[in-house]
Short mmCIF file of C-alpha atoms in Angstrom, two decimals:
data_model
loop_
_atom_site.label_atom_id
_atom_site.label_comp_id
_atom_site.label_asym_id
_atom_site.label_seq_id
_atom_site.Cartn_x
_atom_site.Cartn_y
_atom_site.Cartn_z
CA MET P 1 -31.94 47.91 -42.23
CA LYS P 2 -31.57 47.30 -45.58
CA THR P 3 -29.63 50.71 -46.75
CA ASN P 4 -26.75 49.64 -43.66
CA ASN P 5 -26.19 46.08 -44.84
CA PHE P 6 -25.98 47.63 -48.50
CA THR P 7 -23.49 50.57 -47.05
CA TRP P 8 -21.10 47.81 -45.27
CA LEU P 9 -21.08 45.88 -48.17
CA LYS P 10 -19.99 48.38 -49.94
CA GLU P 11 -17.05 49.09 -47.45
CA LYS P 12 -16.18 45.42 -47.21
CA TYR P 13 -15.44 45.19 -50.86
CA ILE P 14 -13.73 48.50 -50.48
CA PHE P 15 -11.36 47.21 -47.90
CA TYR P 16 -11.04 43.32 -50.38
CA GLY P 17 -9.99 45.33 -52.96
CA VAL P 18 -7.55 47.66 -51.53
CA LEU P 19 -5.70 44.40 -49.85
CA ILE P 20 -5.61 42.61 -53.58
CA VAL P 21 -4.13 45.66 -55.07
CA ASN P 22 -1.56 45.73 -51.96
CA LEU P 23 -0.99 41.92 -52.78
CA ILE P 24 -0.70 42.25 -56.22
CA LEU P 25 1.90 44.69 -56.05
CA LEU P 26 4.01 42.64 -54.08
CA SER P 27 3.74 40.14 -56.99
CA THR P 28 5.10 42.64 -59.60
CA VAL P 29 8.80 41.96 -58.21
CA ARG P 30 10.59 39.11 -57.51
CA TYR P 31 12.16 40.43 -54.61
CA TYR P 32 10.52 43.08 -52.22
CA PRO P 33 14.21 44.10 -50.70
CA SER P 34 14.28 45.78 -47.45
CA MET P 35 17.91 46.38 -45.37
CA ASP P 36 17.74 43.65 -43.19
CA GLY P 37 15.63 41.16 -45.18
CA PRO P 38 18.30 39.60 -46.98
CA ALA P 39 19.95 38.22 -43.65
CA HIS P 40 16.18 37.20 -42.40
CA LEU P 41 16.06 35.02 -45.47
CA TYR P 42 19.65 33.99 -46.01
CA ASN P 43 19.46 32.56 -42.13
CA SER P 44 15.74 30.92 -42.49
CA SER P 45 17.84 28.71 -45.55
CA LEU P 46 20.62 28.07 -43.02
CA ILE P 47 18.14 26.87 -40.37
CA CYS P 48 16.87 24.72 -43.21
CA HIS P 49 20.13 23.15 -44.48
CA LEU P 50 21.58 22.96 -40.64
CA ILE P 51 17.81 20.96 -40.08
CA LYS P 52 18.07 18.79 -43.23
CA GLY P 53 21.93 18.23 -42.80
CA ASP P 54 22.70 18.27 -46.70
CA CYS P 55 25.68 20.39 -46.04
CA THR P 56 27.66 19.14 -43.04
CA SER P 57 30.13 21.78 -43.65
CA LEU P 58 28.02 24.41 -42.53
CA TYR P 59 28.13 23.02 -39.03
CA ASP P 60 31.99 24.20 -38.12
CA PHE P 61 30.43 27.99 -38.81
CA PHE P 62 26.98 27.99 -37.26
CA ALA P 63 24.77 26.90 -34.60
CA LEU P 64 21.33 27.22 -33.26
CA ASN P 65 20.38 29.71 -30.23
CA LYS P 66 20.06 27.57 -27.11
CA VAL P 67 18.00 30.42 -25.72
CA LEU P 68 14.24 30.62 -26.24
CA ILE P 69 14.85 34.30 -28.18
CA PRO P 70 12.25 36.29 -29.73
CA ASN P 71 12.24 37.00 -33.28
CA TRP P 72 11.83 33.68 -34.15
CA ILE P 73 8.21 33.81 -35.58
CA GLY P 74 9.00 35.75 -39.11
CA HIS P 75 12.54 33.03 -39.31
CA PHE P 76 9.64 29.84 -38.32
CA PHE P 77 7.78 31.05 -41.25
CA LEU P 78 10.61 32.00 -43.78
CA THR P 79 12.06 28.26 -42.69
CA SER P 80 8.86 26.35 -43.15
CA LEU P 81 8.43 27.82 -46.43
CA CYS P 82 11.89 27.53 -47.39
CA PHE P 83 11.18 23.67 -47.20
CA ILE P 84 8.36 23.87 -49.84
CA PHE P 85 9.49 26.90 -52.24
CA PRO P 86 12.58 28.89 -53.44
CA ALA P 87 13.44 31.09 -51.46
CA TRP P 88 12.10 34.36 -53.14
CA LEU P 89 8.81 32.82 -53.41
CA ALA P 90 8.92 31.85 -49.39
CA GLU P 91 9.51 35.54 -48.63
CA LYS P 92 6.74 36.97 -50.86
CA ALA P 93 3.77 34.02 -49.64
CA MET P 94 5.34 35.41 -45.83
CA LEU P 95 4.66 38.86 -46.65
CA CYS P 96 1.71 37.87 -48.12
CA LEU P 97 0.19 36.02 -44.94
CA TYR P 98 2.22 39.42 -42.88
CA LEU P 99 -0.02 41.84 -45.28
CA THR P 100 -3.42 40.20 -44.77
CA GLY P 101 -2.76 39.21 -41.71
CA LEU P 102 -2.28 42.76 -39.81
CA ALA P 103 -4.94 44.02 -42.06
CA PHE P 104 -7.66 41.78 -41.05
CA SER P 105 -6.71 41.83 -37.61
CA PHE P 106 -6.77 45.46 -36.98
CA ARG P 107 -10.41 45.12 -38.76
CA LEU P 108 -11.71 42.32 -36.43
CA LEU P 109 -10.28 44.91 -33.35
CA VAL P 110 -11.95 47.71 -34.52
CA LYS P 111 -15.25 46.61 -35.65
CA GLN P 112 -15.01 44.45 -32.27
CA LEU P 113 -14.55 48.19 -30.29
CA CYS P 114 -16.94 50.19 -32.32
CA PRO P 115 -18.55 48.33 -35.46
CA GLN P 116 -20.00 51.66 -36.58
CA ASN P 117 -16.47 52.45 -37.04
CA ILE P 118 -15.59 49.63 -39.72
CA TYR P 119 -14.96 52.57 -42.33
CA LEU P 120 -11.82 53.22 -40.23
CA SER P 121 -10.25 49.88 -40.59
CA ILE P 122 -8.67 51.48 -43.83
CA PHE P 123 -6.13 53.25 -41.85
CA ILE P 124 -4.15 50.34 -41.11
CA PHE P 125 -2.74 49.79 -44.98
CA PRO P 126 -0.37 52.83 -44.87
CA PHE P 127 0.81 51.30 -41.39
CA THR P 128 1.86 48.13 -43.13
CA TYR P 129 4.53 49.47 -44.91
CA SER P 130 5.67 51.34 -41.89
CA PHE P 131 10.07 52.32 -42.21
CA LEU P 132 10.60 49.60 -39.91
CA PHE P 133 9.04 47.03 -42.14
CA HIS P 134 11.28 48.89 -44.98
CA LEU P 135 14.34 48.10 -42.48
CA GLY P 136 13.17 44.54 -42.66
CA PHE P 137 12.27 44.00 -38.92
CA TYR P 138 9.75 41.47 -39.79
CA ASN P 139 9.14 40.23 -36.52
CA TYR P 140 8.46 43.18 -35.07
CA SER P 141 6.01 44.05 -37.63
CA ILE P 142 4.38 40.39 -37.50
CA SER P 143 3.98 41.06 -33.81
CA PHE P 144 1.14 43.85 -33.92
CA ILE P 145 -0.92 40.83 -35.44
CA PHE P 146 -0.91 38.93 -32.17
CA LEU P 147 -0.98 42.43 -30.59
CA PHE P 148 -4.56 43.41 -32.22
CA TYR P 149 -5.85 39.68 -32.63
CA SER P 150 -5.30 38.81 -28.51
CA ILE P 151 -7.01 42.38 -27.79
CA TYR P 152 -9.92 41.12 -29.85
CA PHE P 153 -10.12 37.93 -28.97
CA TRP P 154 -9.80 39.01 -25.24
CA LEU P 155 -12.78 41.84 -25.70
CA LYS P 156 -14.89 39.18 -27.45
CA THR P 157 -14.79 36.08 -24.63
CA GLN P 158 -14.32 38.65 -21.81
CA ASP P 159 -17.31 37.00 -20.03
CA GLU P 160 -16.33 33.12 -20.94
CA PHE P 161 -14.32 31.31 -18.42
CA ASN P 162 -13.22 27.64 -20.05
CA PHE P 163 -10.07 26.16 -21.07
CA LYS P 164 -10.23 26.77 -24.61
CA LYS P 165 -10.11 30.46 -24.23
CA TYR P 166 -7.23 30.38 -21.85
CA PHE P 167 -5.18 27.91 -23.98
CA VAL P 168 -5.60 30.32 -27.15
CA LEU P 169 -4.90 33.50 -24.88
CA PHE P 170 -1.70 31.59 -23.51
CA ILE P 171 -0.95 30.46 -27.68
CA LEU P 172 -1.19 34.43 -28.79
CA LEU P 173 0.82 35.76 -25.92
CA THR P 174 3.18 33.46 -26.20
CA LEU P 175 3.59 34.10 -30.07
CA THR P 176 3.59 37.67 -29.22
CA TYR P 177 6.42 37.15 -27.12
CA PHE P 178 8.51 34.95 -30.02
CA SER P 179 7.70 38.10 -32.08
CA ASN P 180 9.28 40.73 -30.15
CA VAL P 181 9.37 41.54 -26.47
CA LEU P 182 8.31 45.29 -26.22
CA THR P 183 5.12 43.81 -28.47
CA PHE P 184 4.58 41.57 -25.84
CA CYS P 185 4.94 44.01 -22.69
CA PHE P 186 2.39 46.37 -24.65
CA LEU P 187 0.31 43.54 -25.16
CA GLY P 188 0.17 42.37 -21.43
CA LEU P 189 -0.78 46.04 -20.76
CA CYS P 190 -3.69 46.45 -23.16
CA LEU P 191 -5.60 43.00 -21.82
CA GLY P 192 -5.05 44.25 -18.21
CA LEU P 193 -6.19 47.73 -18.78
CA TYR P 194 -9.33 46.42 -20.92
CA THR P 195 -9.86 43.99 -18.60
CA ILE P 196 -10.23 46.55 -15.74
CA SER P 197 -12.14 48.60 -17.89
CA TYR P 198 -14.64 46.25 -18.65
CA GLU P 199 -15.34 45.66 -15.20
CA ILE P 200 -15.65 48.91 -14.69
CA ASP P 201 -18.60 48.97 -16.45
CA ILE P 202 -20.03 46.32 -14.91
CA TYR P 203 -19.66 47.44 -11.37
CA LEU P 204 -21.49 50.71 -12.82
CA TYR P 205 -24.50 48.87 -13.48
CA LYS P 206 -24.25 46.45 -11.09
CA LYS P 207 -23.28 48.46 -7.88
CA ASN P 208 -21.82 45.42 -6.16
CA LEU P 209 -18.34 46.40 -5.47
CA LEU P 210 -17.39 43.04 -3.84
CA PHE P 211 -18.21 41.00 -6.83
CA SER P 212 -16.40 43.76 -9.22
CA LEU P 213 -13.22 43.21 -7.32
CA LYS P 214 -13.38 39.32 -7.27
CA SER P 215 -14.06 39.38 -11.07
CA VAL P 216 -11.11 41.60 -12.13
CA THR P 217 -8.69 39.63 -9.31
CA LYS P 218 -9.74 36.57 -11.13
CA LYS P 219 -9.73 37.79 -14.49
CA LEU P 220 -5.83 39.31 -14.01
CA ALA P 221 -4.89 36.41 -12.55
CA VAL P 222 -5.66 33.86 -15.19
CA LEU P 223 -4.17 36.82 -17.58
CA PHE P 224 -1.20 36.75 -15.33
CA ILE P 225 -0.73 32.63 -15.70
CA VAL P 226 -1.29 32.45 -19.30
CA SER P 227 1.30 35.27 -19.86
CA LEU P 228 3.76 33.38 -17.11
CA PRO P 229 5.87 31.16 -19.76
CA GLY P 230 6.46 34.54 -21.93
CA LEU P 231 7.50 36.00 -18.62
CA ILE P 232 9.96 33.44 -18.15
CA LEU P 233 11.62 33.14 -20.77
CA LEU P 234 11.46 37.12 -20.97
CA ILE P 235 13.59 37.17 -18.06
CA ILE P 236 15.82 34.36 -19.42
CA PHE P 237 16.44 36.26 -22.83
CA TYR P 238 17.49 39.35 -20.83
CA LYS P 239 19.82 37.65 -18.34
CA THR P 240 21.48 35.72 -20.73
CA THR P 241 21.73 38.21 -23.87
CA THR P 242 24.63 41.25 -23.72
CA PHE P 243 22.66 44.50 -25.73
CA SER P 244 24.75 47.39 -26.69
CA ALA P 245 25.72 49.94 -23.83
CA SER P 246 25.39 52.90 -26.14
CA HIS P 247 22.83 55.48 -24.60
CA TYR P 248 22.61 57.82 -28.02
CA GLN P 249 19.24 59.66 -28.14
CA TYR P 250 17.34 61.76 -30.13
CA SER P 251 16.97 65.37 -29.70
CA THR P 252 13.01 66.46 -28.01
CA THR P 253 12.86 68.63 -31.27
CA GLU P 254 13.79 65.82 -33.62
CA LEU P 255 11.35 63.57 -31.63
CA THR P 256 8.56 66.42 -31.98
CA LYS P 257 9.33 66.49 -35.60
CA TRP P 258 8.95 62.75 -35.67
CA ILE P 259 5.54 62.99 -34.37
CA ASN P 260 4.42 65.97 -36.68
CA ASP P 261 5.39 64.53 -39.66
CA VAL P 262 4.82 60.76 -38.81
CA ARG P 263 8.08 59.19 -38.58
CA ALA P 264 6.90 55.85 -38.81
CA LEU P 265 5.66 56.21 -42.20
CA ILE P 266 8.77 57.88 -43.89
CA SER P 267 11.20 55.16 -45.49
CA TYR P 268 13.29 56.24 -48.34
CA ASN P 269 13.04 60.18 -48.99
CA TYR P 270 12.16 62.05 -46.02
CA LYS P 271 11.09 65.37 -47.69
CA GLY P 272 9.47 63.69 -50.80
CA GLU P 273 7.29 61.71 -47.95
CA GLU P 274 6.59 63.67 -45.10
CA ILE P 275 4.43 65.88 -47.84
CA ILE P 276 2.18 62.81 -47.46
CA THR P 277 2.52 61.01 -44.25
CA GLN P 278 1.60 64.12 -42.52
CA GLN P 279 -2.03 63.75 -43.66
CA PHE P 280 -2.42 61.12 -41.31
CA LEU P 281 -1.97 63.07 -38.56
CA HIS P 282 -4.02 65.58 -39.65
CA LEU P 283 -7.06 63.15 -40.40
CA ALA P 284 -6.17 61.88 -37.33
CA ILE P 285 -6.80 65.42 -35.47
CA ILE P 286 -9.48 65.87 -37.06
CA ILE P 287 -11.51 62.74 -36.14
CA ILE P 288 -10.31 63.58 -32.79
CA SER P 289 -11.59 67.24 -32.93
CA ILE P 290 -14.75 65.82 -33.72
CA SER P 291 -15.29 63.16 -31.66
CA VAL P 292 -14.56 65.70 -28.61
CA PHE P 293 -17.15 68.08 -30.14
CA LEU P 294 -19.82 65.71 -30.32
CA ARG P 295 -19.29 64.08 -26.96
CA PHE P 296 -19.75 67.25 -25.14
CA GLN P 297 -22.33 68.54 -27.08
CA ASN P 298 -24.32 65.18 -26.58
CA ASN P 299 -23.16 65.21 -22.50
CA LEU P 300 -23.31 69.18 -22.10
CA SER P 301 -25.95 68.70 -19.24
CA LYS P 302 -24.18 65.80 -17.35
CA HIS P 303 -20.97 65.77 -15.64
CA PHE P 304 -17.32 65.51 -17.05
CA PHE P 305 -16.92 62.12 -16.84
CA SER P 306 -19.73 61.07 -18.94
CA ILE P 307 -17.57 62.65 -22.11
CA ILE P 308 -15.17 59.85 -21.60
CA ASN P 309 -15.43 56.46 -23.85
CA LYS P 310 -14.68 53.45 -22.80
CA ASN P 311 -12.53 52.70 -25.61
CA ASP P 312 -10.28 55.40 -24.44
CA ILE P 313 -8.55 53.21 -21.71
CA ILE P 314 -6.23 52.57 -24.63
CA LEU P 315 -4.77 55.86 -24.06
CA LEU P 316 -2.49 55.01 -21.40
CA PRO P 317 -0.61 52.92 -23.62
CA VAL P 318 -0.87 55.81 -26.14
CA LEU P 319 0.46 57.88 -23.79
CA ILE P 320 3.35 55.19 -22.29
CA ALA P 321 4.42 54.67 -25.84
CA LEU P 322 5.16 58.61 -26.26
CA ILE P 323 6.90 59.39 -23.03
CA SER P 324 9.41 55.84 -24.00
CA LEU P 325 9.51 57.58 -27.18
CA TYR P 326 11.17 60.75 -25.58
CA PHE P 327 13.13 59.11 -22.14
CA ILE P 328 14.38 56.03 -23.70
CA PRO P 329 17.67 56.27 -25.30
CA ASP P 330 17.64 55.02 -28.99
CA GLY P 331 20.71 52.72 -28.34
CA SER P 332 19.30 50.90 -25.62
CA GLY P 333 18.33 47.05 -26.05
CA ALA P 334 18.48 45.86 -29.19
CA GLY P 335 19.31 49.74 -30.55
CA MET P 336 16.81 51.58 -32.62
CA MET P 337 14.29 51.96 -29.51
CA SER P 338 13.11 55.39 -30.81
CA ASP P 339 12.41 53.72 -34.14
CA ARG P 340 9.93 51.27 -32.19
CA TYR P 341 8.21 53.21 -30.11
CA CYS P 342 7.52 55.52 -32.52
CA LEU P 343 5.65 52.69 -34.76
CA MET P 344 3.84 51.12 -31.69
CA PHE P 345 2.53 55.28 -30.54
CA PHE P 346 1.01 55.38 -33.93
CA MET P 347 0.05 52.07 -34.03
CA LEU P 348 -1.94 52.43 -30.55
CA LEU P 349 -3.24 55.40 -31.54
CA PHE P 350 -4.57 54.84 -34.58
CA VAL P 351 -6.50 51.97 -32.82
CA TRP P 352 -8.31 54.73 -31.31
CA VAL P 353 -8.74 57.20 -33.80
CA SER P 354 -10.39 54.57 -35.37
CA THR P 355 -13.11 53.97 -32.73
CA GLN P 356 -14.07 57.66 -32.37
CA PRO P 357 -17.71 58.38 -32.46
CA VAL P 358 -17.80 60.32 -35.48
CA PRO P 359 -20.83 60.91 -38.18
CA GLN P 360 -21.07 57.77 -41.13
CA ARG P 361 -20.41 60.71 -44.27
CA ILE P 362 -17.34 61.64 -42.26
CA ASN P 363 -15.89 58.08 -41.91
CA GLN P 364 -16.62 57.33 -45.71
CA LEU P 365 -14.73 60.96 -46.98
CA ILE P 366 -11.77 59.66 -44.27
CA LEU P 367 -11.85 56.40 -45.76
CA ALA P 368 -11.70 57.95 -49.44
CA LEU P 369 -8.52 60.31 -48.85
CA VAL P 370 -6.74 57.19 -46.20
CA ILE P 371 -7.05 55.03 -49.95
CA ILE P 372 -5.86 57.95 -51.99
CA LEU P 373 -2.85 59.08 -49.70
CA HIS P 374 -2.05 55.47 -48.95
CA PHE P 375 -1.49 54.08 -52.79
CA GLY P 376 0.28 57.49 -53.07
CA LEU P 377 2.77 56.94 -51.04
CA LEU P 378 2.79 53.18 -51.89
CA PHE P 379 3.39 53.24 -55.68
CA LYS P 380 5.77 56.39 -55.00
CA ASN P 381 8.25 54.15 -53.02
CA HIS P 382 7.27 50.98 -55.43
CA ILE P 383 8.69 52.80 -58.91
CA GLY P 384 10.89 54.74 -57.30
CA THR P 385 12.91 52.54 -55.22
CA ILE P 386 11.60 48.87 -54.56
CA ARG P 387 12.04 48.34 -58.49
CA ASN P 388 16.00 49.24 -58.22
CA LEU P 389 16.55 47.40 -55.46
CA ASN P 390 15.25 44.22 -57.15
CA ARG P 391 17.15 44.83 -59.35
CA ASP P 392 19.99 44.52 -57.63
CA ALA P 393 18.79 41.97 -55.23
CA ASN P 394 18.21 40.01 -58.76
CA LEU P 395 21.62 40.18 -59.33
CA ILE P 396 22.90 38.97 -56.52
CA ALA P 397 21.01 36.43 -56.32
CA SER P 398 21.74 35.04 -60.13
CA THR P 399 25.37 35.39 -58.94
CA SER P 400 25.16 32.34 -56.66
CA LYS P 401 25.33 29.85 -59.27
CA TYR P 402 29.12 30.58 -59.88
CA ILE P 403 29.70 29.87 -56.39
CA LYS P 404 30.05 26.20 -54.93
CA PRO P 405 28.14 25.04 -52.21
CA GLY P 406 29.44 24.66 -49.11
CA SER P 407 32.18 27.97 -49.61
CA ILE P 408 33.23 30.80 -47.84
CA VAL P 409 32.21 33.62 -49.20
CA LEU P 410 34.02 37.26 -48.22
CA PRO P 411 31.38 40.01 -49.48
CA ILE P 412 32.18 44.04 -49.51
CA ASN P 413 30.04 46.42 -50.16
CA MET P 414 30.32 49.03 -51.95
CA SER P 415 26.94 49.91 -52.95
CA ASP P 416 26.45 54.08 -52.58
CA ASN P 417 22.73 52.73 -51.15
CA TRP P 418 22.90 52.76 -47.60
CA LEU P 419 19.49 49.90 -47.70
CA GLU P 420 22.46 47.77 -49.53
CA GLY P 421 24.20 47.00 -46.33
CA HIS P 422 23.47 43.13 -46.09
CA PHE P 423 22.28 42.78 -49.34
CA SER P 424 24.95 40.02 -49.96
CA ASN P 425 22.83 37.59 -48.08
CA TYR P 426 21.05 37.24 -51.10
CA LEU P 427 23.90 34.94 -52.70
CA GLY P 428 22.76 32.24 -50.11
CA VAL P 429 19.16 32.17 -50.34
CA ASP P 430 19.31 29.34 -52.17
CA LYS P 431 22.55 27.34 -51.95
CA PRO P 432 23.94 26.37 -48.79
CA MET P 433 26.86 28.65 -48.16
CA VAL P 434 28.92 30.65 -45.44
CA ILE P 435 28.83 34.37 -45.90
CA LEU P 436 31.05 36.11 -43.81
CA GLU P 437 28.69 39.73 -43.54
CA ASN P 438 26.14 37.83 -41.14
CA TYR P 439 25.12 40.38 -38.38
CA GLU P 440 22.24 38.39 -37.01
CA ALA P 441 24.04 35.15 -36.39
CA SER P 442 27.10 37.89 -34.31
CA VAL P 443 24.37 39.23 -31.73
CA GLY P 444 22.45 37.15 -29.56
CA TRP P 445 18.88 37.72 -30.27
CA PHE P 446 18.60 36.14 -33.52
CA PRO P 447 17.58 31.60 -34.00
CA ILE P 448 21.23 31.23 -35.59
CA LYS P 449 24.58 32.26 -33.93
CA TRP P 450 28.31 32.09 -34.94
CA ASN P 451 29.60 28.32 -34.04
CA PHE P 452 32.98 29.95 -32.78
CA GLU P 453 34.10 26.55 -30.47
CA LYS P 454 34.47 24.67 -33.93
CA MET P 455 35.18 27.79 -36.35
CA PRO P 456 38.27 27.64 -38.34
CA LYS P 457 40.74 30.13 -38.64
CA ILE P 458 39.76 32.13 -42.11
CA LEU P 459 41.92 33.94 -44.18
CA LEU P 460 42.47 36.15 -47.57
CA ASN P 461 45.60 34.52 -48.81
CA ASN P 462 47.96 35.48 -45.45
CA ASN P 463 45.55 38.11 -43.87
CA ALA P 464 42.56 37.94 -41.33
CA SER P 465 41.82 41.73 -42.01
CA VAL P 466 41.96 43.80 -45.17
CA ASP P 467 41.91 47.20 -45.29
CA GLY P 468 39.77 47.32 -42.03
CA PHE P 469 37.32 44.82 -43.35
CA GLN P 470 37.36 41.65 -40.52
CA TRP P 471 35.20 38.84 -40.68
CA PRO P 472 34.54 35.96 -37.78
CA GLY P 473 37.05 33.19 -37.13
CA HIS P 474 38.82 31.25 -34.57
CA THR P 475 41.98 33.24 -34.47
CA ASN P 476 44.01 30.37 -31.99
CA SER P 477 42.41 27.27 -34.48
CA LYS P 478 44.83 24.90 -35.92
CA THR P 479 42.94 24.71 -38.91
CA ILE P 480 43.05 26.93 -41.38
CA LYS P 481 40.62 28.02 -44.67
CA GLN P 482 40.98 30.15 -47.32
CA ILE P 483 38.50 32.49 -48.46
CA ASP P 484 37.18 30.62 -51.69
CA TYR P 485 34.98 33.85 -52.92
CA VAL P 486 35.07 37.41 -52.82
CA PHE P 487 31.70 39.12 -53.67
CA ILE P 488 32.00 42.89 -54.64
CA TYR P 489 28.99 44.75 -55.11
CA GLY P 490 28.01 48.02 -55.72
CA ASN P 491 30.39 51.01 -57.19
CA ILE P 492 33.73 48.66 -57.86
CA MET P 493 35.57 52.03 -59.19
CA LYS P 494 36.00 52.51 -55.02
CA ILE P 495 38.60 49.48 -55.11
CA ASN P 496 40.57 52.20 -56.97
CA ASP P 497 40.61 54.56 -53.53
CA SER P 498 44.03 54.12 -51.73
CA ASN P 499 42.29 52.79 -48.61
CA HIS P 500 41.33 49.51 -50.77
CA ASN P 501 44.93 48.89 -51.66
CA GLU P 502 45.13 45.72 -49.52
CA LEU P 503 42.20 44.49 -51.05
CA LYS P 504 43.29 45.25 -54.78
CA ASN P 505 46.77 43.59 -53.95
CA ALA P 506 45.16 40.48 -52.43
CA LEU P 507 42.38 40.03 -55.51
CA SER P 508 45.08 40.75 -58.25
CA SER P 509 48.07 38.31 -56.78
CA GLN P 510 48.43 34.90 -57.95
CA TYR P 511 45.78 33.36 -55.78
CA TYR P 512 42.47 34.97 -56.98
CA LYS P 513 41.00 35.85 -60.54
CA LEU P 514 37.85 37.13 -61.62
CA LEU P 515 35.37 34.91 -62.44
CA TYR P 516 32.23 36.83 -63.24
CA SER P 517 31.53 40.37 -63.58
CA SER P 518 27.83 41.45 -64.46
CA ASN P 519 27.22 43.84 -67.60
CA ASP P 520 27.21 47.00 -65.69
CA ASN P 521 29.75 45.78 -62.87
CA TYR P 522 27.63 46.37 -60.18
CA VAL P 523 28.41 42.67 -59.04
CA ASN P 524 32.00 41.56 -59.72
CA LEU P 525 32.91 37.52 -57.88
CA TYR P 526 36.43 36.25 -57.53
CA GLU P 527 37.55 32.73 -56.98
CA ARG P 528 40.38 31.15 -55.70
CA ILE P 529 43.01 29.74 -58.32
CA ASN P 530 42.40 26.42 -56.78
CA ASN P 531 38.79 26.80 -56.97
CA VAL P 532 38.32 27.96 -60.52
CA SER P 533 35.75 25.99 -62.36
CA TYR P 534 34.20 26.19 -65.96
CA PHE P 535 32.43 29.63 -65.48
CA ARG P 536 33.44 32.65 -66.96
CA ASN P 537 32.38 35.97 -68.24
#
C-alpha cells in the first residue's frame, strides 16, 4: 500500500510540475497572441467602458447584444478582470485560469472513470494548446473545462438525489451553453449515455427491469429539466442569428490526413509540427492495442460482451464527432466546423484512451513520452512564433498612447502574417476608441454589436471606402464624422502598390499627417490634421 501511495504522489507532483512550467511559460511574454484573441480582449474592454459609461461617444457605435448568445464566458472573465487589471494582465490571468481549469477537470474525470490510470491524465496538456486555442477560440476552449467537470460531477453523484446536486448541474450546463453550443450538445449526449450505462450495470446486478427503467427515466427526466434553460436559449439563438450560407467542405482525403496528423494540435507550421503531433495518435493506438489484447486474454473463456468496459460508452460521442467531421460542411454555422469537430473528436477520444486498462509500467512510459512530446511542441511554438507575435502585439498596443480617447481609428492590415488579421484591436485594449476593424461586432454571436441605428456616416476625407477597404457606418445618417486616425501595420512598402493609390493619396493630402512610426516601420499612425497633437516622432 505504501508503495502505491508513493507512486501516486510521484505522479501527482510530476503533473503539478508540468502545469507550473506551462504557467511560467505564459508569463515570459506580455501578450500570448492569437488570431482572434486581440478582438476578444478589445471587445471585453469595450464592454467595460460601456458599463462604466466613461466614454459616452462609444454608445453611438456599439451596443450589447440583447440575445443571450453563447460566447459570453470568455468575455465575462476578461471584462471582469479588466475592471481590476490592465488588459495584458487580465488576459494572462484568464489564460492561466483556462490552463489550470482544463488540466484539473480532465484529471478529475480520468480519476473518476479509472483511478489506476491517473498517469494518463497527462494527455490533456498538449490539447490545452490546440490549433483553435492559438486561433483565439477562447470560448470553445474553455467549454471543455465544463464538459469534463460536468461529466465528473454527474458520475460522482449518480446515487444522490437532492436539490443541491441538480442546482449545481443546472449551473454547469448553463455555463457550458454560454461557452459553446456544440460542447453543450455533446455534454448532454455524454451525460445521458453515462446515465444509461450506469443503470444497465445496476440492472445486471439486481436483475430488476422495472426498477432500472424507473430509475433511468427519472434521471434522464431530471437531466432534461436542468438542461431546459440552455436548450431554450439555444433555440432562441438559432432563430435570431443569421449564419453564413457557405457549404465549403474538405475532401475525405484531407480530413483523414487530419486524423492521422492530429490536426487539432498543429498551429503554425504543418510540416514542422506534424512529426510531433502524429506521435500522440501512435501512443493512443498503442494503448488501445494493449487494452484490447488484455481484454481478450482475460475474458477468453467468456462471451464476447464481457470484453466491453463501461467506460466504452463514450465511444458513441467519439463516433458522432468523427462522422460529423466528415459530413458537416466546414462553412456551416459559425464557420470552421471541421476544426471544431476535429478537436471534439480528439478530446473525447483521449478521455476514452486515458481509461483503458493497461499495466502501470506502460502508463509510466506513456507519461514520460507525452511530457517530452508536449514540451518539444510547446517550446518550438513559443520560441519560433509566440515571441515574435508578442513583439508585434506590444508595438501596436504601445501606439495607443498617441491616440486620443474616443477617437475613430481605421486600421489597415499590411502584415505578411495571416495570424495578425485582428492585431489592430490591441490599440483599444486599455483606452476607449472606435476601431473600425471589429469582426465580433459584425456577426451576431458575440456580446458586442455595431449600433447601426445611432452610428454616423464615417468618411475618410470624402470617401466611404478606399481601395477596397470598407468600414461600417450608417450611410444615410445626417451626422458625418471623419476618421481621426489611420493605423497601418505590417509591411509599409505595400502602400506603394498600385492597388493602394487611393489610400496613399488620402494620407498624403492636406488632411492627414504621419504622427508616429516605429523604428522598424512596422506600425505607422496617421492623424487628421485638425487633431494633430504634440506627439511627434
